[in-house]
mmCIF file of C-alpha atoms and ligand atoms in Angstrom:
data_model
loop_
_atom_site.group_PDB
_atom_site.id
_atom_site.type_symbol
_atom_site.label_atom_id
_atom_site.label_comp_id
_atom_site.label_asym_id
_atom_site.label_seq_id
_atom_site.Cartn_x
_atom_site.Cartn_y
_atom_site.Cartn_z
ATOM 1 C CA UNK A 1 127.591 -11.970 235.057
ATOM 2 C CA UNK A 2 124.099 -12.697 233.837
ATOM 3 C CA UNK A 3 122.541 -15.727 235.630
ATOM 4 C CA UNK A 4 119.212 -17.309 236.426
ATOM 5 C CA UNK A 5 118.577 -19.589 239.521
ATOM 6 C CA UNK A 6 116.065 -22.480 239.108
ATOM 7 C CA UNK A 7 114.724 -24.928 241.622
ATOM 8 C CA UNK A 8 111.589 -26.043 243.302
ATOM 9 C CA UNK A 9 109.795 -23.929 245.871
ATOM 10 C CA UNK A 10 111.901 -23.902 249.080
ATOM 11 C CA UNK A 11 114.981 -25.185 247.409
ATOM 12 C CA UNK A 12 116.968 -22.198 248.551
ATOM 13 C CA UNK A 13 117.058 -19.859 245.455
ATOM 14 C CA UNK A 14 116.530 -16.771 247.527
ATOM 15 C CA UNK A 15 118.904 -17.883 250.301
ATOM 16 C CA UNK A 16 121.766 -18.601 247.655
ATOM 17 C CA UNK A 17 120.764 -15.515 245.552
ATOM 18 C CA UNK A 18 121.538 -13.198 248.525
ATOM 19 C CA UNK A 19 125.114 -14.590 248.609
ATOM 20 C CA UNK A 20 125.691 -14.671 245.039
ATOM 21 C CA UNK A 21 124.734 -11.006 244.449
ATOM 22 C CA UNK A 22 126.981 -9.901 247.301
ATOM 23 C CA UNK A 23 129.852 -11.699 245.778
ATOM 24 C CA UNK A 24 129.386 -10.744 242.153
ATOM 25 C CA UNK A 25 127.923 -7.249 242.771
ATOM 26 C CA UNK A 26 124.858 -7.689 240.630
ATOM 27 C CA UNK A 27 121.237 -6.929 241.279
ATOM 28 C CA UNK A 28 118.914 -9.763 242.808
ATOM 29 C CA UNK A 29 115.816 -9.749 240.695
ATOM 30 C CA UNK A 30 113.215 -12.107 242.327
ATOM 31 C CA UNK A 31 109.752 -11.910 240.553
ATOM 32 C CA UNK A 32 108.110 -13.386 243.659
ATOM 33 C CA UNK A 33 109.618 -10.581 245.852
ATOM 34 C CA UNK A 34 108.447 -7.964 243.244
ATOM 35 C CA UNK A 35 104.931 -9.391 243.007
ATOM 36 C CA UNK A 36 104.763 -9.490 246.911
ATOM 37 C CA UNK A 37 105.843 -5.853 247.057
ATOM 38 C CA UNK A 38 103.140 -4.977 244.428
ATOM 39 C CA UNK A 39 100.560 -6.795 246.553
ATOM 40 C CA UNK A 40 101.619 -4.878 249.650
ATOM 41 C CA UNK A 41 101.434 -1.565 247.767
ATOM 42 C CA UNK A 42 97.997 -2.478 246.230
ATOM 43 C CA UNK A 43 99.204 -1.713 242.684
ATOM 44 C CA UNK A 44 97.235 -2.910 239.625
ATOM 45 C CA UNK A 45 99.645 -5.640 239.047
ATOM 46 C CA UNK A 46 99.440 -6.730 242.800
ATOM 47 C CA UNK A 47 95.651 -6.916 242.443
ATOM 48 C CA UNK A 48 95.922 -9.131 239.406
ATOM 49 C CA UNK A 49 98.559 -11.288 240.887
ATOM 50 C CA UNK A 50 97.240 -11.845 244.441
ATOM 51 C CA UNK A 51 94.691 -14.656 243.856
ATOM 52 C CA UNK A 52 97.257 -16.689 241.745
ATOM 53 C CA UNK A 53 99.914 -16.469 244.331
ATOM 54 C CA UNK A 54 97.447 -17.236 247.307
ATOM 55 C CA UNK A 55 96.679 -20.534 245.596
ATOM 56 C CA UNK A 56 100.189 -21.363 244.619
ATOM 57 C CA UNK A 57 99.489 -21.099 240.895
ATOM 58 C CA UNK A 58 101.609 -19.168 238.448
ATOM 59 C CA UNK A 59 100.729 -15.466 237.656
ATOM 60 C CA UNK A 60 100.103 -15.149 233.903
ATOM 61 C CA UNK A 61 103.116 -15.128 231.634
ATOM 62 C CA UNK A 62 102.333 -11.654 230.089
ATOM 63 C CA UNK A 63 102.321 -9.936 233.323
ATOM 64 C CA UNK A 64 105.646 -11.446 234.584
ATOM 65 C CA UNK A 65 107.409 -11.147 231.281
ATOM 66 C CA UNK A 66 106.454 -7.451 230.987
ATOM 67 C CA UNK A 67 107.770 -6.913 234.536
ATOM 68 C CA UNK A 68 111.150 -8.651 233.859
ATOM 69 C CA UNK A 69 111.588 -6.885 230.342
ATOM 70 C CA UNK A 70 111.391 -3.600 231.972
ATOM 71 C CA UNK A 71 113.540 -4.494 234.969
ATOM 72 C CA UNK A 72 116.533 -5.973 233.176
ATOM 73 C CA UNK A 73 116.851 -2.796 230.872
ATOM 74 C CA UNK A 74 117.539 -0.555 233.945
ATOM 75 C CA UNK A 75 120.988 1.035 234.646
ATOM 76 C CA UNK A 76 121.899 -1.188 237.498
ATOM 77 C CA UNK A 77 121.692 -4.398 235.130
ATOM 78 C CA UNK A 78 124.294 -3.001 232.787
ATOM 79 C CA UNK A 79 127.079 -5.472 234.294
ATOM 80 C CA UNK A 80 124.769 -8.353 234.897
ATOM 81 C CA UNK A 81 121.834 -9.562 237.051
ATOM 82 C CA UNK A 82 120.622 -12.638 238.818
ATOM 83 C CA UNK A 83 117.057 -13.686 237.997
ATOM 84 C CA UNK A 84 115.322 -15.676 240.857
ATOM 85 C CA UNK A 85 112.044 -17.300 240.154
ATOM 86 C CA UNK A 86 111.956 -16.415 236.395
ATOM 87 C CA UNK A 87 111.601 -17.885 233.879
ATOM 88 C CA UNK A 88 109.226 -20.408 235.222
ATOM 89 C CA UNK A 89 107.470 -21.527 231.945
ATOM 90 C CA UNK A 90 108.896 -22.282 228.496
ATOM 91 C CA UNK A 91 107.044 -19.209 227.236
ATOM 92 C CA UNK A 92 108.803 -17.217 229.821
ATOM 93 C CA UNK A 93 112.240 -18.649 228.800
ATOM 94 C CA UNK A 94 111.660 -18.089 225.175
ATOM 95 C CA UNK A 95 110.601 -14.423 225.908
ATOM 96 C CA UNK A 96 113.687 -13.915 228.003
ATOM 97 C CA UNK A 97 115.958 -15.224 225.170
ATOM 98 C CA UNK A 98 114.335 -12.908 222.698
ATOM 99 C CA UNK A 99 114.687 -9.862 224.954
ATOM 100 C CA UNK A 100 118.352 -10.627 225.561
ATOM 101 C CA UNK A 101 118.966 -11.039 221.849
ATOM 102 C CA UNK A 102 117.371 -7.710 221.273
ATOM 103 C CA UNK A 103 119.719 -6.070 223.880
ATOM 104 C CA UNK A 104 122.646 -7.954 222.467
ATOM 105 C CA UNK A 105 123.440 -9.889 225.533
ATOM 106 C CA UNK A 106 123.075 -13.524 226.737
ATOM 107 C CA UNK A 107 123.016 -15.580 229.827
ATOM 108 C CA UNK A 108 126.260 -16.921 231.361
ATOM 109 C CA UNK A 109 124.729 -19.831 233.578
ATOM 110 C CA UNK A 110 121.494 -21.341 234.628
ATOM 111 C CA UNK A 111 121.986 -22.474 238.237
ATOM 112 C CA UNK A 112 119.689 -25.436 239.109
ATOM 113 C CA UNK A 113 119.366 -26.221 242.873
ATOM 114 C CA UNK A 114 118.263 -29.771 243.173
ATOM 115 C CA UNK A 115 116.356 -30.754 246.357
ATOM 116 C CA UNK A 116 114.134 -33.877 246.904
ATOM 117 C CA UNK A 117 110.453 -33.080 247.303
ATOM 118 C CA UNK A 118 110.311 -34.471 250.880
ATOM 119 C CA UNK A 119 112.737 -31.721 252.227
ATOM 120 C CA UNK A 120 110.840 -28.870 250.467
ATOM 121 C CA UNK A 121 107.722 -28.775 252.633
ATOM 122 C CA UNK A 122 109.660 -28.581 255.842
ATOM 123 C CA UNK A 123 111.928 -25.886 254.514
ATOM 124 C CA UNK A 124 108.944 -23.747 253.110
ATOM 125 C CA UNK A 125 106.666 -24.254 256.176
ATOM 126 C CA UNK A 126 109.491 -23.413 258.602
ATOM 127 C CA UNK A 127 110.626 -20.325 256.710
ATOM 128 C CA UNK A 128 110.260 -16.832 258.420
ATOM 129 C CA UNK A 129 110.950 -13.599 256.571
ATOM 130 C CA UNK A 130 111.532 -9.952 257.543
ATOM 131 C CA UNK A 131 109.172 -7.584 255.799
ATOM 132 C CA UNK A 132 111.609 -4.665 256.479
ATOM 133 C CA UNK A 133 114.796 -5.930 254.891
ATOM 134 C CA UNK A 134 113.657 -9.214 253.205
ATOM 135 C CA UNK A 135 116.022 -11.482 255.087
ATOM 136 C CA UNK A 136 114.973 -15.080 255.283
ATOM 137 C CA UNK A 137 115.322 -17.488 258.163
ATOM 138 C CA UNK A 138 114.226 -20.994 259.075
ATOM 139 C CA UNK A 139 112.964 -21.850 262.591
ATOM 140 C CA UNK A 140 115.223 -24.858 262.592
ATOM 141 C CA UNK A 141 117.888 -24.644 259.777
ATOM 142 C CA UNK A 142 118.673 -20.975 259.951
ATOM 143 C CA UNK A 143 117.272 -19.469 263.117
ATOM 144 C CA UNK A 144 117.683 -15.814 263.939
ATOM 145 C CA UNK A 145 119.640 -14.893 267.077
ATOM 146 C CA UNK A 146 116.621 -13.883 268.968
ATOM 147 C CA UNK A 147 113.493 -16.006 268.394
ATOM 148 C CA UNK A 148 111.133 -14.423 265.946
ATOM 149 C CA UNK A 149 113.240 -11.200 265.381
ATOM 150 C CA UNK A 150 115.279 -10.157 262.396
ATOM 151 C CA UNK A 151 119.006 -10.130 263.257
ATOM 152 C CA UNK A 152 119.553 -7.006 261.047
ATOM 153 C CA UNK A 153 116.656 -4.625 262.157
ATOM 154 C CA UNK A 154 114.829 -6.470 265.038
ATOM 155 C CA UNK A 155 111.487 -6.458 263.027
ATOM 156 C CA UNK A 156 109.020 -9.250 264.048
ATOM 157 C CA UNK A 157 109.415 -12.087 261.459
ATOM 158 C CA UNK A 158 106.354 -13.320 259.540
ATOM 159 C CA UNK A 159 105.327 -16.281 257.625
ATOM 160 C CA UNK A 160 104.542 -15.868 253.863
ATOM 161 C CA UNK A 161 100.877 -16.302 253.094
ATOM 162 C CA UNK A 162 101.574 -19.196 250.609
ATOM 163 C CA UNK A 163 103.874 -21.104 252.915
ATOM 164 C CA UNK A 164 101.042 -23.406 254.352
ATOM 165 C CA UNK A 165 101.596 -27.184 253.764
ATOM 166 C CA UNK A 166 98.674 -27.298 251.318
ATOM 167 C CA UNK A 167 99.817 -24.576 249.214
ATOM 168 C CA UNK A 168 103.387 -25.624 249.152
ATOM 169 C CA UNK A 169 102.193 -28.996 247.877
ATOM 170 C CA UNK A 170 100.415 -27.256 245.028
ATOM 171 C CA UNK A 171 103.484 -25.119 244.349
ATOM 172 C CA UNK A 172 105.555 -28.192 244.001
ATOM 173 C CA UNK A 173 103.073 -29.712 241.644
ATOM 174 C CA UNK A 174 102.993 -26.527 239.551
ATOM 175 C CA UNK A 175 106.796 -26.672 239.441
ATOM 176 C CA UNK A 176 106.953 -30.199 238.375
ATOM 177 C CA UNK A 177 104.493 -29.642 235.535
ATOM 178 C CA UNK A 178 105.429 -26.087 234.363
ATOM 179 C CA UNK A 179 108.932 -25.184 235.475
ATOM 180 C CA UNK A 180 111.016 -28.435 235.539
ATOM 181 C CA UNK A 181 111.024 -28.690 231.715
ATOM 182 C CA UNK A 182 113.345 -25.604 231.808
ATOM 183 C CA UNK A 183 116.131 -27.880 233.130
ATOM 184 C CA UNK A 184 116.368 -29.446 229.681
ATOM 185 C CA UNK A 185 115.850 -26.194 228.080
ATOM 186 C CA UNK A 186 119.006 -24.787 229.556
ATOM 187 C CA UNK A 187 120.828 -28.057 229.439
ATOM 188 C CA UNK A 188 120.443 -28.063 225.473
ATOM 189 C CA UNK A 189 121.923 -24.408 225.638
ATOM 190 C CA UNK A 190 125.041 -25.684 227.519
ATOM 191 C CA UNK A 191 124.251 -23.377 230.367
ATOM 192 C CA UNK A 192 123.014 -25.674 233.074
ATOM 193 C CA UNK A 193 125.012 -25.851 236.345
ATOM 194 C CA UNK A 194 123.422 -28.449 238.670
ATOM 195 C CA UNK A 195 124.005 -28.058 242.390
ATOM 196 C CA UNK A 196 123.083 -30.419 245.215
ATOM 197 C CA UNK A 197 120.818 -28.319 247.322
ATOM 198 C CA UNK A 198 120.364 -30.895 250.142
ATOM 199 C CA UNK A 199 123.455 -29.750 251.784
ATOM 200 C CA UNK A 200 124.068 -27.064 254.510
ATOM 201 C CA UNK A 201 123.563 -23.509 253.243
ATOM 202 C CA UNK A 202 127.460 -22.674 253.111
ATOM 203 C CA UNK A 203 128.257 -26.012 251.179
ATOM 204 C CA UNK A 204 125.611 -25.247 248.512
ATOM 205 C CA UNK A 205 127.098 -21.722 248.078
ATOM 206 C CA UNK A 206 130.617 -23.233 247.701
ATOM 207 C CA UNK A 207 129.517 -25.500 244.976
ATOM 208 C CA UNK A 208 127.851 -22.783 243.149
ATOM 209 C CA UNK A 209 130.918 -20.500 243.202
ATOM 210 C CA UNK A 210 133.125 -23.564 242.190
ATOM 211 C CA UNK A 211 130.835 -24.183 239.247
ATOM 212 C CA UNK A 212 130.618 -20.575 238.197
ATOM 213 C CA UNK A 213 134.341 -20.257 238.246
ATOM 214 C CA UNK A 214 135.202 -23.429 236.447
HETATM 215 P P1 AP5 B 301 108.645 -17.301 244.707
HETATM 216 O O1 AP5 B 301 108.676 -16.248 245.685
HETATM 217 O O2 AP5 B 301 109.604 -17.342 243.632
HETATM 218 O O3 AP5 B 301 108.492 -18.743 245.327
HETATM 219 P P2 AP5 B 301 109.062 -20.116 245.057
HETATM 220 O O4 AP5 B 301 109.564 -20.385 243.739
HETATM 221 O O5 AP5 B 301 107.905 -20.979 245.452
HETATM 222 O O6 AP5 B 301 110.365 -20.220 245.907
HETATM 223 P P3 AP5 B 301 110.438 -19.859 247.347
HETATM 224 O O7 AP5 B 301 110.851 -18.411 247.529
HETATM 225 O O8 AP5 B 301 109.405 -20.374 248.154
HETATM 226 O O9 AP5 B 301 111.771 -20.683 247.777
HETATM 227 P P4 AP5 B 301 113.369 -20.377 247.652
HETATM 228 O O10 AP5 B 301 113.907 -21.409 246.598
HETATM 229 O O11 AP5 B 301 113.570 -19.009 247.379
HETATM 230 O O12 AP5 B 301 113.743 -20.755 248.986
HETATM 231 P P5 AP5 B 301 114.387 -20.002 250.249
HETATM 232 O O13 AP5 B 301 115.859 -19.544 249.864
HETATM 233 O O14 AP5 B 301 113.382 -18.909 250.684
HETATM 234 O O15 AP5 B 301 107.140 -17.197 243.887
HETATM 235 C C1 AP5 B 301 105.972 -17.098 244.698
HETATM 236 C C2 AP5 B 301 104.783 -17.145 243.711
HETATM 237 O O16 AP5 B 301 104.889 -15.909 243.118
HETATM 238 C C3 AP5 B 301 104.577 -18.226 242.874
HETATM 239 O O17 AP5 B 301 103.892 -19.232 243.467
HETATM 240 C C4 AP5 B 301 103.766 -17.538 241.765
HETATM 241 O O18 AP5 B 301 102.393 -17.403 242.094
HETATM 242 C C5 AP5 B 301 104.385 -16.181 241.672
HETATM 243 N N1 AP5 B 301 105.526 -15.954 240.750
HETATM 244 C C6 AP5 B 301 106.754 -15.776 241.049
HETATM 245 N N2 AP5 B 301 107.578 -15.664 239.893
HETATM 246 C C7 AP5 B 301 106.753 -16.048 238.907
HETATM 247 C C8 AP5 B 301 106.966 -16.130 237.384
HETATM 248 N N3 AP5 B 301 108.104 -16.088 236.934
HETATM 249 N N4 AP5 B 301 105.834 -16.609 236.725
HETATM 250 C C9 AP5 B 301 104.575 -16.810 237.309
HETATM 251 N N5 AP5 B 301 104.438 -16.539 238.452
HETATM 252 C C10 AP5 B 301 105.498 -16.338 239.427
HETATM 253 O O19 AP5 B 301 114.613 -21.132 251.378
HETATM 254 C C11 AP5 B 301 113.338 -21.748 251.794
HETATM 255 C C12 AP5 B 301 113.589 -22.001 253.389
HETATM 256 O O20 AP5 B 301 114.642 -23.052 253.545
HETATM 257 C C13 AP5 B 301 114.204 -20.884 254.091
HETATM 258 O O21 AP5 B 301 113.581 -20.796 255.413
HETATM 259 C C14 AP5 B 301 115.692 -21.027 254.220
HETATM 260 O O22 AP5 B 301 116.200 -20.473 255.491
HETATM 261 C C15 AP5 B 301 115.691 -22.514 254.221
HETATM 262 N N6 AP5 B 301 116.979 -23.034 253.576
HETATM 263 C C16 AP5 B 301 117.490 -22.600 252.393
HETATM 264 N N7 AP5 B 301 118.590 -23.355 252.015
HETATM 265 C C17 AP5 B 301 118.650 -24.326 252.933
HETATM 266 C C18 AP5 B 301 119.646 -25.492 253.160
HETATM 267 N N8 AP5 B 301 120.615 -25.580 252.289
HETATM 268 N N9 AP5 B 301 119.439 -26.282 254.188
HETATM 269 C C19 AP5 B 301 118.405 -26.037 255.094
HETATM 270 N N10 AP5 B 301 117.612 -24.992 255.020
HETATM 271 C C20 AP5 B 301 117.613 -24.252 253.951
HETATM 272 MG MG1 MG B 302 112.404 -17.299 246.998
HETATM 273 ZN ZN1 ZN B 303 115.140 -7.424 258.681
#
């Protein structure tokens, strides 16, 4: 299964992606996670991406397109993949289509998680992440068993640098201007699967599976 997951910042893309990749046994490719990894490791890509990400702006298309082109040709993507946070501009979507065509494959669905802007800030600002295993929590909506510690490995949870209220507001604006046109782009291709993201985490996942298996 070859999938992309769309939605505004804090919609729950990463949360749902974790469930989807477990069920369908495909790799989870999050450009945000890959870029944060590069920043941590101080690679050339990380150095180029950092200022954009800290402000909540998009990293230039050519950098992320090259990253994804390389990633989806790896062995573990043979049976499928889930792209989370890519494409994010029309140029990225067109480049992805061209790359898939070259590889002789195509997307099965574009999952669109819909959440009203009022809910997004609270979700993003309350998010806590584990830098050891990547698990995501929320102080209110999905708290860990022990406050501030990862359930899986007990690492102290941290807040993402771009999860301040001001940066989240900018990210939502960037999403509205540059990414939301992709909803129509994939609708026109007959690939769009709209899901109500304003429900409990399990209910959102049930709707995604029902939509994929229709
Ligand atoms: P990225 O990491 O992709 O961030 P984003 O799109 O802003 O999305 P988030 O990761 O913030 O939200 P999410 O939808 O994954 O929500 P989550 O599941 O964590 O990108 C970061 C930056 O990298 C960008 O700003 C840009 O600079 C750069 N970048 C990345 N890709 C790029 C690209 N293709 N081109 C250019 N630049 C790129 O959930 C959020 C919180 O809500 C969590 O705490 C969670 O527990 C909670 N939650 C989840 N679901 C629910 C629910 N149903 N009910 C209640 N709470 C919930
Ligand atoms: Mg995410
Ligand atoms: Zn962990």
